[in-house]
Short mmCIF file of C-alpha atoms and ligand atoms in Angstrom, two decimals:
data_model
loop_
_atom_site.label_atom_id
_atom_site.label_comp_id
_atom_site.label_asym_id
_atom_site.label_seq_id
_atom_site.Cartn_x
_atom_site.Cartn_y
_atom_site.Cartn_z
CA UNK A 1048 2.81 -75.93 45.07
CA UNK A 1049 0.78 -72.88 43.59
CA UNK A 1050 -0.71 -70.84 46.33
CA UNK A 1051 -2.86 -67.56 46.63
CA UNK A 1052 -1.58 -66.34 49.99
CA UNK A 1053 -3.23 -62.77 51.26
CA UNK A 1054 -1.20 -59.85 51.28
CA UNK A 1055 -1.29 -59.90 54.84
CA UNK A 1056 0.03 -63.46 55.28
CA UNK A 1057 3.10 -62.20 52.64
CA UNK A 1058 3.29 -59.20 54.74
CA UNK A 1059 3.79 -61.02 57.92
CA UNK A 1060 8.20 -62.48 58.01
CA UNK A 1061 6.47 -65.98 59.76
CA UNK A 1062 3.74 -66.49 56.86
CA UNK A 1063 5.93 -64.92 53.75
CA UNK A 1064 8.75 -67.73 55.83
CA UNK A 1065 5.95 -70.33 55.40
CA UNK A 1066 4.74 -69.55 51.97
CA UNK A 1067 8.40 -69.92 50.81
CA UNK A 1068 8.35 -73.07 52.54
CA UNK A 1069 5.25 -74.59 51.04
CA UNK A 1070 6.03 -73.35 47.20
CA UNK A 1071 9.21 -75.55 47.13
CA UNK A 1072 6.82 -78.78 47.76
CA UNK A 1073 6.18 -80.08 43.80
CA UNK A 1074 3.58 -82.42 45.73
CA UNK A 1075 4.85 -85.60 44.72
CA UNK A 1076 3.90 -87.83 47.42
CA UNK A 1077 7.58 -89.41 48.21
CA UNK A 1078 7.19 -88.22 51.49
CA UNK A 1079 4.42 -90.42 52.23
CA UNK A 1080 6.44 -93.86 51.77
CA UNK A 1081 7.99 -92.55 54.91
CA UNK A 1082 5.75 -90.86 57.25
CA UNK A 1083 5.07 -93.35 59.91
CA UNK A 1084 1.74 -91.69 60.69
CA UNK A 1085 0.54 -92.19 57.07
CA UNK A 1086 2.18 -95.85 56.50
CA UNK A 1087 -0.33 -96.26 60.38
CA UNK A 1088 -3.25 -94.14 59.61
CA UNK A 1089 -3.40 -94.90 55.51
CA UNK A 1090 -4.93 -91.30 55.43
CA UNK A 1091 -3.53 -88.38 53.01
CA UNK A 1092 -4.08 -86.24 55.74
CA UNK A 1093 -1.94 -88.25 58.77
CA UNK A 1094 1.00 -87.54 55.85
CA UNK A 1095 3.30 -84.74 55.37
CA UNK A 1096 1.71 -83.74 51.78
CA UNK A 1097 -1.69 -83.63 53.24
CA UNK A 1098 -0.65 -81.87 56.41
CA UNK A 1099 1.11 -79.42 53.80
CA UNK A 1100 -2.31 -78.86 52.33
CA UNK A 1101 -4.08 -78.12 55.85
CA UNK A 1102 -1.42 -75.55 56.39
CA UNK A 1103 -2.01 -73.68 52.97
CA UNK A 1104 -5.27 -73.56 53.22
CA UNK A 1105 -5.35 -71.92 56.82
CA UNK A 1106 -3.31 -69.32 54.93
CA UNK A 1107 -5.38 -68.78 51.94
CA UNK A 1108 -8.85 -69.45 53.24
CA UNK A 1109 -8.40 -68.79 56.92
CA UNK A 1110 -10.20 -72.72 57.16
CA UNK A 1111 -8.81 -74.00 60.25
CA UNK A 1112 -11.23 -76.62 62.15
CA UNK A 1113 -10.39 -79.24 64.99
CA UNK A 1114 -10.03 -81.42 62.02
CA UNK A 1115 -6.76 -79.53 60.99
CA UNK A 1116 -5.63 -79.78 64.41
CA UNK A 1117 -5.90 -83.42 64.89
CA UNK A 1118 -3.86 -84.26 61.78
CA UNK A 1119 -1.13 -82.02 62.72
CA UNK A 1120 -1.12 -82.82 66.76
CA UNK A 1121 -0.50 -86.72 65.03
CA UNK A 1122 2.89 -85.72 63.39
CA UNK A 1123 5.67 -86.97 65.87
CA UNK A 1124 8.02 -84.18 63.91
CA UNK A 1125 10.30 -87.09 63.55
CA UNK A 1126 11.51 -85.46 60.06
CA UNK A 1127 11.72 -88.70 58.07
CA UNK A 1128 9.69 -86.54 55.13
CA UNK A 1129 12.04 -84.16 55.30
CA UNK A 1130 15.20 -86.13 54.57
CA UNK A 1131 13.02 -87.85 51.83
CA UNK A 1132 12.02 -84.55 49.97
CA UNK A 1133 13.47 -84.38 47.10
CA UNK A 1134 12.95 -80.70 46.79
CA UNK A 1135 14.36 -79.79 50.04
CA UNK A 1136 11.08 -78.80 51.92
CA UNK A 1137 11.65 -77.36 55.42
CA UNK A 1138 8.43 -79.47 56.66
CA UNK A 1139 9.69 -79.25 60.49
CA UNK A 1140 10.15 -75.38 59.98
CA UNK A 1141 6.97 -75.33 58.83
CA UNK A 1142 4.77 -77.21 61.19
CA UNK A 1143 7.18 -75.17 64.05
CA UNK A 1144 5.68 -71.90 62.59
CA UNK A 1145 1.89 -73.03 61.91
CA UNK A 1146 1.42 -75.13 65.23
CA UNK A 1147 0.84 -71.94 67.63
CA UNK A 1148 -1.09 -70.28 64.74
CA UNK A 1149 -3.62 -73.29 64.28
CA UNK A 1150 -3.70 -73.51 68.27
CA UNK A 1151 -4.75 -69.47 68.54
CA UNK A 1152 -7.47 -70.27 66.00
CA UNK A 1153 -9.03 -73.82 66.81
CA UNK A 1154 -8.03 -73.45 71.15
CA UNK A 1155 -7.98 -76.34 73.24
CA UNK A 1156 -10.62 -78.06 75.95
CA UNK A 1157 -9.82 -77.91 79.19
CA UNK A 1158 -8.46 -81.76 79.87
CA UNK A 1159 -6.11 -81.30 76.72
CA UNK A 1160 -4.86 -77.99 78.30
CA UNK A 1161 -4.19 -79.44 81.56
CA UNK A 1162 -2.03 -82.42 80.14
CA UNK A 1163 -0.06 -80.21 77.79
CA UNK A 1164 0.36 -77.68 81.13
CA UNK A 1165 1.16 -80.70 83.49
CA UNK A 1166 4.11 -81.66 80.54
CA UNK A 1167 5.24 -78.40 80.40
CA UNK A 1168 5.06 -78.16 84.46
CA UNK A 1169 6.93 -81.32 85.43
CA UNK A 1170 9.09 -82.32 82.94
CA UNK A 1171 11.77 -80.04 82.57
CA UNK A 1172 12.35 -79.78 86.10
CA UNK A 1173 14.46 -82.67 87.66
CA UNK A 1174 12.72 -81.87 91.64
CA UNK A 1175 8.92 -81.82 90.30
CA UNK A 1176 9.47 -84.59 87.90
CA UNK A 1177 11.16 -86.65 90.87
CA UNK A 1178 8.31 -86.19 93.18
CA UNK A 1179 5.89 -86.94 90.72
CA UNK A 1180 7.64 -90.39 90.20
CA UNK A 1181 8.38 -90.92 93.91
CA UNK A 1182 4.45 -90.76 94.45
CA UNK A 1183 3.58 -92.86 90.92
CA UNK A 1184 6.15 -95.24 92.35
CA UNK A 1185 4.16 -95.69 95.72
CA UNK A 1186 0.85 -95.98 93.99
CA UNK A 1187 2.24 -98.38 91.27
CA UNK A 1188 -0.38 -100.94 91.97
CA UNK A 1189 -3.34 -98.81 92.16
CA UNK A 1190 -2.75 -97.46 88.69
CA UNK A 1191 -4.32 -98.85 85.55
CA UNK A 1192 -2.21 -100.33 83.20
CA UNK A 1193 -1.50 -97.68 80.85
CA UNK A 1194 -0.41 -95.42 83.76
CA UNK A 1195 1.65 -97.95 85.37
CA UNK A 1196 3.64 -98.79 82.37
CA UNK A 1197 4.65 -94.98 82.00
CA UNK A 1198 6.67 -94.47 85.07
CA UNK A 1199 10.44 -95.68 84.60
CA UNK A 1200 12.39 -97.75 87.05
CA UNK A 1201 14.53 -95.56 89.34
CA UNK A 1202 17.07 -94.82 87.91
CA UNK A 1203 20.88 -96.50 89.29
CA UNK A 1204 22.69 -95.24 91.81
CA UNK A 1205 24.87 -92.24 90.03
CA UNK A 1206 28.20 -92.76 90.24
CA UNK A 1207 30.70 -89.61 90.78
CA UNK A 1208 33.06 -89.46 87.60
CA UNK A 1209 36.50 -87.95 88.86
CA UNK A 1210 36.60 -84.08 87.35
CA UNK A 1211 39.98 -83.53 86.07
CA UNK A 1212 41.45 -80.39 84.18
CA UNK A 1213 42.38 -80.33 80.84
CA UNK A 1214 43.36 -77.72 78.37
CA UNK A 1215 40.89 -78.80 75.82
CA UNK A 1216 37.13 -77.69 77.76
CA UNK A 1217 33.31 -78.14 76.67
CA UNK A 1218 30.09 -77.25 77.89
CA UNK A 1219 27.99 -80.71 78.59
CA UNK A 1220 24.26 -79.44 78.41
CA UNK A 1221 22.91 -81.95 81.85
CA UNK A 1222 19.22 -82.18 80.36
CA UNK A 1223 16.37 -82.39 82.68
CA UNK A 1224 14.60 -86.02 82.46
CA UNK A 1225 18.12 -87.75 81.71
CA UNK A 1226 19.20 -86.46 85.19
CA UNK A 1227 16.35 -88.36 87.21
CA UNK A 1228 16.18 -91.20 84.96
CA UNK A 1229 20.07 -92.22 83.95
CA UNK A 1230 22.26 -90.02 85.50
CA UNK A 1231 25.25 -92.03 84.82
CA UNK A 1232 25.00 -91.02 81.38
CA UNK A 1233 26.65 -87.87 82.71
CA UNK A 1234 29.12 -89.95 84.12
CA UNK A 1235 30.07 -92.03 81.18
CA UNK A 1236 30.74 -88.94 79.12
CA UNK A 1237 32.63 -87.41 81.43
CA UNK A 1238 34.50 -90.77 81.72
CA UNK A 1239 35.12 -91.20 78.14
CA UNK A 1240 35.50 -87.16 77.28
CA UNK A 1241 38.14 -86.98 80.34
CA UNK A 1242 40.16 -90.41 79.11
CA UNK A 1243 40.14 -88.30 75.22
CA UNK A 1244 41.76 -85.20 77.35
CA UNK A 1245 38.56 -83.18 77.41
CA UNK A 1246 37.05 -81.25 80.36
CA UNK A 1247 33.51 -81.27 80.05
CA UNK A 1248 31.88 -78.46 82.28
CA UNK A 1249 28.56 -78.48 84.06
CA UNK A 1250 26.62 -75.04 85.36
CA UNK A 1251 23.76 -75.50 87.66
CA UNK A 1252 22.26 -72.56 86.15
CA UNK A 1253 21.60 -74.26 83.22
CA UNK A 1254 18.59 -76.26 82.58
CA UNK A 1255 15.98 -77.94 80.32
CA UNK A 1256 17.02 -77.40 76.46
CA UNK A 1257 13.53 -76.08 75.81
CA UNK A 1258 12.46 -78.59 73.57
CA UNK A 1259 9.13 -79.90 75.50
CA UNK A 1260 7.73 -76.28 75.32
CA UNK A 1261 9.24 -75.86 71.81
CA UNK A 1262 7.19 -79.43 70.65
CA UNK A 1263 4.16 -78.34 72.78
CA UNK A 1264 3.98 -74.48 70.50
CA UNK A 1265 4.92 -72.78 73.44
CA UNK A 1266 7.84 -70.30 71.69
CA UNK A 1267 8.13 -67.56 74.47
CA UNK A 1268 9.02 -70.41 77.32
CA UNK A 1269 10.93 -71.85 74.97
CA UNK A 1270 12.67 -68.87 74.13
CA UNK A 1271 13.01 -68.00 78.05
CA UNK A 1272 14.95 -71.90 78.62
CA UNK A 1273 17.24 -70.52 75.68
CA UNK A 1274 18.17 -66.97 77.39
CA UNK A 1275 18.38 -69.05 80.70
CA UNK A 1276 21.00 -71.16 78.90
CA UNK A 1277 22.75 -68.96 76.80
CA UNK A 1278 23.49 -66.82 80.00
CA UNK A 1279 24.83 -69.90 81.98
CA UNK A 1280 27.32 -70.39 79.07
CA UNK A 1281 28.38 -67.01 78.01
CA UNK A 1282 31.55 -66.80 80.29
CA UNK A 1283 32.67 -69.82 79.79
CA UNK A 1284 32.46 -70.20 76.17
CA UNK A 1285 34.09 -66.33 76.28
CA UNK A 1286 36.66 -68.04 78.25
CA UNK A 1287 37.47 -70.96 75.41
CA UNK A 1288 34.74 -73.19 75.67
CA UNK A 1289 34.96 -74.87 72.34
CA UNK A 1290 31.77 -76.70 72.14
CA UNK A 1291 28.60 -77.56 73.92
CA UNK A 1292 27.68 -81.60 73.79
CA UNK A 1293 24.16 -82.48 74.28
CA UNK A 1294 23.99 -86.37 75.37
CA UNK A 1295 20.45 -86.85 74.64
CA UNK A 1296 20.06 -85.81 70.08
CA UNK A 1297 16.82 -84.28 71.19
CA UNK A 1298 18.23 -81.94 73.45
CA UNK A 1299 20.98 -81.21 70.46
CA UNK A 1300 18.48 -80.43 68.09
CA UNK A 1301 16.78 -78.25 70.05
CA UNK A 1302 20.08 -76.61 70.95
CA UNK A 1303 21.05 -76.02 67.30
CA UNK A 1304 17.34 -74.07 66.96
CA UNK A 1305 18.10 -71.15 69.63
CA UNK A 1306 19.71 -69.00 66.55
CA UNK A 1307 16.74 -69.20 64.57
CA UNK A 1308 14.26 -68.88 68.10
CA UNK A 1309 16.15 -65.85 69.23
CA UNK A 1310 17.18 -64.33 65.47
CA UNK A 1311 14.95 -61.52 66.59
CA UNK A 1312 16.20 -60.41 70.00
CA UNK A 1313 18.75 -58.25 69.93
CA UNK A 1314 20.51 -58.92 73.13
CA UNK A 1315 20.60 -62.74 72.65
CA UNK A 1316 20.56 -63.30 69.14
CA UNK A 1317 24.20 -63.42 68.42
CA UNK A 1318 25.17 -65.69 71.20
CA UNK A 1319 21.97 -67.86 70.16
CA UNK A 1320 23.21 -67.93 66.65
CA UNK A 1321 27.13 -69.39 67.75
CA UNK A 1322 25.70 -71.60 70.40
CA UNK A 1323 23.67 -73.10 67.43
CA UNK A 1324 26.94 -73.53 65.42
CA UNK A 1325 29.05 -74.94 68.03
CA UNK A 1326 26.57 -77.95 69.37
CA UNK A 1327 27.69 -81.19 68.97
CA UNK A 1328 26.63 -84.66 69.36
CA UNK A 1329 29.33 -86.77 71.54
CA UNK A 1330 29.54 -89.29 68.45
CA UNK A 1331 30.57 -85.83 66.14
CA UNK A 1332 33.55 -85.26 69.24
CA UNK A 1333 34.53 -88.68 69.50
CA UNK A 1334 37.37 -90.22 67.79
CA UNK A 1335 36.74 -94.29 66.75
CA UNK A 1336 40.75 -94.31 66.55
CA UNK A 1337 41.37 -93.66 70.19
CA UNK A 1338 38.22 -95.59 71.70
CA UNK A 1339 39.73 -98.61 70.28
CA UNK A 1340 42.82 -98.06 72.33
CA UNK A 1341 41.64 -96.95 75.52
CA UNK A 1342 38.54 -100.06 75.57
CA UNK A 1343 37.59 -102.88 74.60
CA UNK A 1344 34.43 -105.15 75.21
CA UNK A 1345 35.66 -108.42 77.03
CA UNK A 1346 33.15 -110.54 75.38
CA UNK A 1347 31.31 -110.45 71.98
CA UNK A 1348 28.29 -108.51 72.54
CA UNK A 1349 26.06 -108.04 69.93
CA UNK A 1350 24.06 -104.84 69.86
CA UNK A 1351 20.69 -103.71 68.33
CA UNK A 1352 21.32 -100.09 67.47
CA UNK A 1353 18.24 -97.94 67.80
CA UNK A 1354 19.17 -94.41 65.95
CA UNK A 1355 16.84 -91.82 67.19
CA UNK A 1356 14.64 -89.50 64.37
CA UNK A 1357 16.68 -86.21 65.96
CA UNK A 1358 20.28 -88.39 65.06
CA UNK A 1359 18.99 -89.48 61.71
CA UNK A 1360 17.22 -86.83 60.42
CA UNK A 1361 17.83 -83.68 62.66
CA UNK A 1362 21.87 -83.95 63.42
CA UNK A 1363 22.43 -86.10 60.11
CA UNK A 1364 25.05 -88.23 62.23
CA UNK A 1365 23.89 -91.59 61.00
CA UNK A 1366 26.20 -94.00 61.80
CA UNK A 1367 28.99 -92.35 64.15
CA UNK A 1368 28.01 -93.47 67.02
CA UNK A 1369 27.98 -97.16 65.85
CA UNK A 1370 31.26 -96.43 64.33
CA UNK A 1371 31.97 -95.41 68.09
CA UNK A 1372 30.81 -98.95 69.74
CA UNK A 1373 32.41 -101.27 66.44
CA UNK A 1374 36.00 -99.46 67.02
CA UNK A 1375 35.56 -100.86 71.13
CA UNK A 1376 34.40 -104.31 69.91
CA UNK A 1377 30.68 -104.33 69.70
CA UNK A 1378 28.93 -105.83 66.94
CA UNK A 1379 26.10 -103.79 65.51
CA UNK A 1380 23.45 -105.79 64.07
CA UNK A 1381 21.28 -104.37 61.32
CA UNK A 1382 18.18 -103.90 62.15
CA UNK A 1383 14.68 -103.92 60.19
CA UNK A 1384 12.77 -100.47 59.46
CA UNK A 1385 15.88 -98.49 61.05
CA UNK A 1386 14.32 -95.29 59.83
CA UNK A 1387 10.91 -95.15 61.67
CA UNK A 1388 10.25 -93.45 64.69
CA UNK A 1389 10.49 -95.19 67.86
CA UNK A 1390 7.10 -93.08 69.01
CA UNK A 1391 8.64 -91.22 71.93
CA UNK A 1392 9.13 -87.91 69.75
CA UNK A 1393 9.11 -85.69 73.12
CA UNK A 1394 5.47 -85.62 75.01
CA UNK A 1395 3.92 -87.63 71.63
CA UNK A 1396 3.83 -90.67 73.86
CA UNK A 1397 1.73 -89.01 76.48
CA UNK A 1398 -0.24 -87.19 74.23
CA UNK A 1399 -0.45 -89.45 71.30
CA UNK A 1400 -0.19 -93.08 73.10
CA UNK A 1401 -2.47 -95.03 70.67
CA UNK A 1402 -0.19 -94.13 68.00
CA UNK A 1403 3.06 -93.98 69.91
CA UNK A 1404 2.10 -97.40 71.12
CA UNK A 1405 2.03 -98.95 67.39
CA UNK A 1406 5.15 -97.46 66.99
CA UNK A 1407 6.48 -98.76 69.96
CA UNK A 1408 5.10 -102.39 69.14
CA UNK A 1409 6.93 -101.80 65.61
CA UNK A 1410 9.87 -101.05 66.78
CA UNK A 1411 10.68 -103.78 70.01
CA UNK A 1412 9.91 -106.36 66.74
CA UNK A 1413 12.27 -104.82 65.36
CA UNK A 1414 14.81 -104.71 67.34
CA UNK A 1415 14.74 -107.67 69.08
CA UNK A 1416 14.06 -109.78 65.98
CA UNK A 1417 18.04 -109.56 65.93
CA UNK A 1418 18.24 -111.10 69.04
CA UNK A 1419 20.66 -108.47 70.56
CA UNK A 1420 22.36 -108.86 74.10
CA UNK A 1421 21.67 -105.22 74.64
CA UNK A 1422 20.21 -102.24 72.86
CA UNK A 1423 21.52 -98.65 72.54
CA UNK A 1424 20.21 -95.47 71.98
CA UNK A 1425 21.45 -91.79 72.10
CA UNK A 1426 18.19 -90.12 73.16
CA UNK A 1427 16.42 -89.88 76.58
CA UNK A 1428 12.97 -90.12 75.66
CA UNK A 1429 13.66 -93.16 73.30
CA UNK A 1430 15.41 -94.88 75.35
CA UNK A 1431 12.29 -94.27 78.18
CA UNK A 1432 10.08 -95.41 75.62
CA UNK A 1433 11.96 -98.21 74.34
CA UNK A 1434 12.73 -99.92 78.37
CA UNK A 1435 8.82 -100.03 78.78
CA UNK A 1436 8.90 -102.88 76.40
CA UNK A 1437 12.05 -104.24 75.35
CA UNK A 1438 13.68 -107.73 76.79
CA UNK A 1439 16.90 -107.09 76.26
CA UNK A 1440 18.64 -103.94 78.65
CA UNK A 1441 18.42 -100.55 76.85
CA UNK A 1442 21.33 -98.10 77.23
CA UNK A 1443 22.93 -95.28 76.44
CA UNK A 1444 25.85 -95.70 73.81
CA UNK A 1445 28.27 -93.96 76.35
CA UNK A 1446 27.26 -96.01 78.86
CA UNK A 1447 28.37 -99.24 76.98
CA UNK A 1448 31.52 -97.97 75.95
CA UNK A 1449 32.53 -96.46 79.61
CA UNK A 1450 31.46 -99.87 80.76
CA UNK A 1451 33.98 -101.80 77.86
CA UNK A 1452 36.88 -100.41 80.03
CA UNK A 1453 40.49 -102.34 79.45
S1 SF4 B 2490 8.40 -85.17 49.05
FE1 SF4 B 2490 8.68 -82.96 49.31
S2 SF4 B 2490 7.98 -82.08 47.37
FE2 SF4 B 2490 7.18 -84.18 47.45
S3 SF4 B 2490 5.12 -83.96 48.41
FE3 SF4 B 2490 6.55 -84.38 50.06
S4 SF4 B 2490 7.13 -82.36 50.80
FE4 SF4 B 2490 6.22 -82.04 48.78
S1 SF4 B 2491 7.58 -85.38 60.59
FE1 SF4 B 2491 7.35 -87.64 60.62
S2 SF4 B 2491 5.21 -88.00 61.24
FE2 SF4 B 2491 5.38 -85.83 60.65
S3 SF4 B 2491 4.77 -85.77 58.51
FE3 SF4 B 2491 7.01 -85.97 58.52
S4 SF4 B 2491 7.40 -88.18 58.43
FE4 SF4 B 2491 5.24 -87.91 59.00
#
């Protein structure tokens, strides 16, 4: 893409970063076939070639409007463009270094603040966020619709998973919204991690991965859930720790960014930068091989997979964590449109919910059209998203497998 960037966008390491970015795009549209927002919307600007454009030309004109705003605040950063590129454009990268830039220039009214405050406010913390629900939950009927259908059933009982030592040890990241909403989760990887001789260690000083701040252009409190994190972990990964495991792909995505959000802090940026390198999804950890011999599913249960955007496109782990339920005796069906967003993509669903709600719509079709017994997921927020409408019960993968013991 030819540009005319100002010397003092070149001069700046986040625009000469984004004008790299945007010169590798030859413009050729591929990206489009899979944006979900364009294949919706049917507008060059709801796609990743037009939101491309918007970007450049806040750089070389300094034209930045609400309009620009809009069309970017509609991309779930779901990264389905950027697996399809064939030139290898760092889209996500990109719309993670122009979103706070466009927000500085264009601002925000007051009701959009608020929302994007309340997010920020309540979500990553387990006590606010289970108040908040305790109180929706009592005022269920009262609500309208579209409220009512946003707060998720309580979550079950959690159930205590015996801790037992093991020489082989990893750091399990115990995300924020997964606590409150399917704690057992936890428990099944600690179940299935323990059975595969693996300690997996919890610190209560760690917290929220970051990533609602991080999706909502708020770097500095996402950089401050980072330090918070990094410092929770430091002695134990000094002491051996091998790995950190993120059950929710979200949280590992975001986990796998703190080298690149702290590359410029000197006291954290080398322990950001190996924390990046040692994340790992459970399904990366797991080994097929020895799931088949410690379960087994009694009966033939057939399962609709739903791979989240952060598995497929983030992690690139397509496909092991199906390997993971076939080797225990699940049958994966195939299902239609696999590679589309779900419409959960973090707060999008709050913020976004016409949208998010197509998507949503899409996507139950989709997945129930198999007619599945049960559906599993390896995200929070999709599988949040995915309950408010599905038949069939949604779960974690872990879950199903801890449950398919001999
Ligand atoms: S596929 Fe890649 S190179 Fe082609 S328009 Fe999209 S971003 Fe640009
Ligand atoms: S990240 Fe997803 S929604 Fe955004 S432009 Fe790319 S494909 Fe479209």
């Amino acid at each position: 893409m030819r540009a005319k960037f100002s010397q003092a966008v070149l001069e700046s390491s986040e625009g000469a970063e984004m004008a790299s970015i945007m010169r590798a795009c030859v413009h050729c549209g591929f990206c489009n076939a899979k944006c979900p927002t364009y294949q919706i919307k049917g507008d060059e600007l709801d796609g990743p070639r037009g939101r491309i454009y918007l970007i450049k030309s806040m750089l070389e004109d300094e034209f930045v409007g609400k309009a620009t705003q809009t069309h970017i605040d509609r991309c779930l950063t779901c990264r389905a463009c950027e697996t399809t590129c064939p030139s290898g454009v760092r889209y996500s990268r990109l719309l993670d270094l122009a979103r706070p830039l466009i927000d500085a220039k264009v601002g925000r009214g007051p009701w959009e603040k608020t929302k994007r405050w309340l997010i920020r406010s309540v979500v990553p913390h387990p006590r606010r966020f289970n108040a908040l629900m305790t109180l929706a939950r009592a005022c269920e009927p009262f609500l309208p619709s579209t409220l009512r259908e946003l707060v998720p059933s309580p979550g079950a009982a959690p159930i205590e998973a015996s801790v037992q030592i093991h020489s082989r040890k990893m750091i399990m990241l115990d995300g924020c919204v997964q606590q409150s909403v399917a704690p057992n989760i936890n428990t099944a990887a600690r179940k299935i991690f323990n059975q595969q001789r693996i300690q997996l260690l919890s610190f209560s000083k760690s917290g929220c991965c970051g990533a609602v701040s991080h999706h909502l252009g708020e770097l500095a409190e996402a950089q401050g859930y980072a330090r918070r994190n990094i410092e929770a972990w430091t002695a134990a990964l000094e002491a051996g720790a091998e790995a950190i495991v993120a059950m929710s792909t979200g949280c590992a995505v975001m986990l796998k960014e703190y080298g690149s959000l702290l590359r410029r802090d000197p006291e954290y940026a080398g322990r950001a930068s190996r924390i990046s390198e040692i994340v790992r999804d459970p399904s990366e950890v797991l080994d097929p091989g020895a799931l088949r011999g410690a379960y087994r599913v009694r009966s033939n249960q057939r399962i609709a997979f739903h791979a989240p955007c952060t598995m497929q496109h983030g992690l690139d782990v397509a496909g092991k964590a199906e390997a993971c339920l076939r080797a225990v005796g699940f049958k994966i069906e195939y299902t239609p449109e696999g590679h589309v967003c779900c419409g959960s993509a973090g707060s999008y669903s709050l913020l976004q919910p016409e949208l998010a709600n197509r998507l949503l719509d899409q996507k139950v079709t989709a997945l129930e059209s198999v007619q599945p017994d049960k559906i599993a997921t390896a995200n929070i927020g999709c599988l949040m998203h995915v309950r408010r409408r599905a038949t069939p019960q949604v779960l974690h993968w872990l879950e199903l497998i801890s449950q398919a013991a001999k």
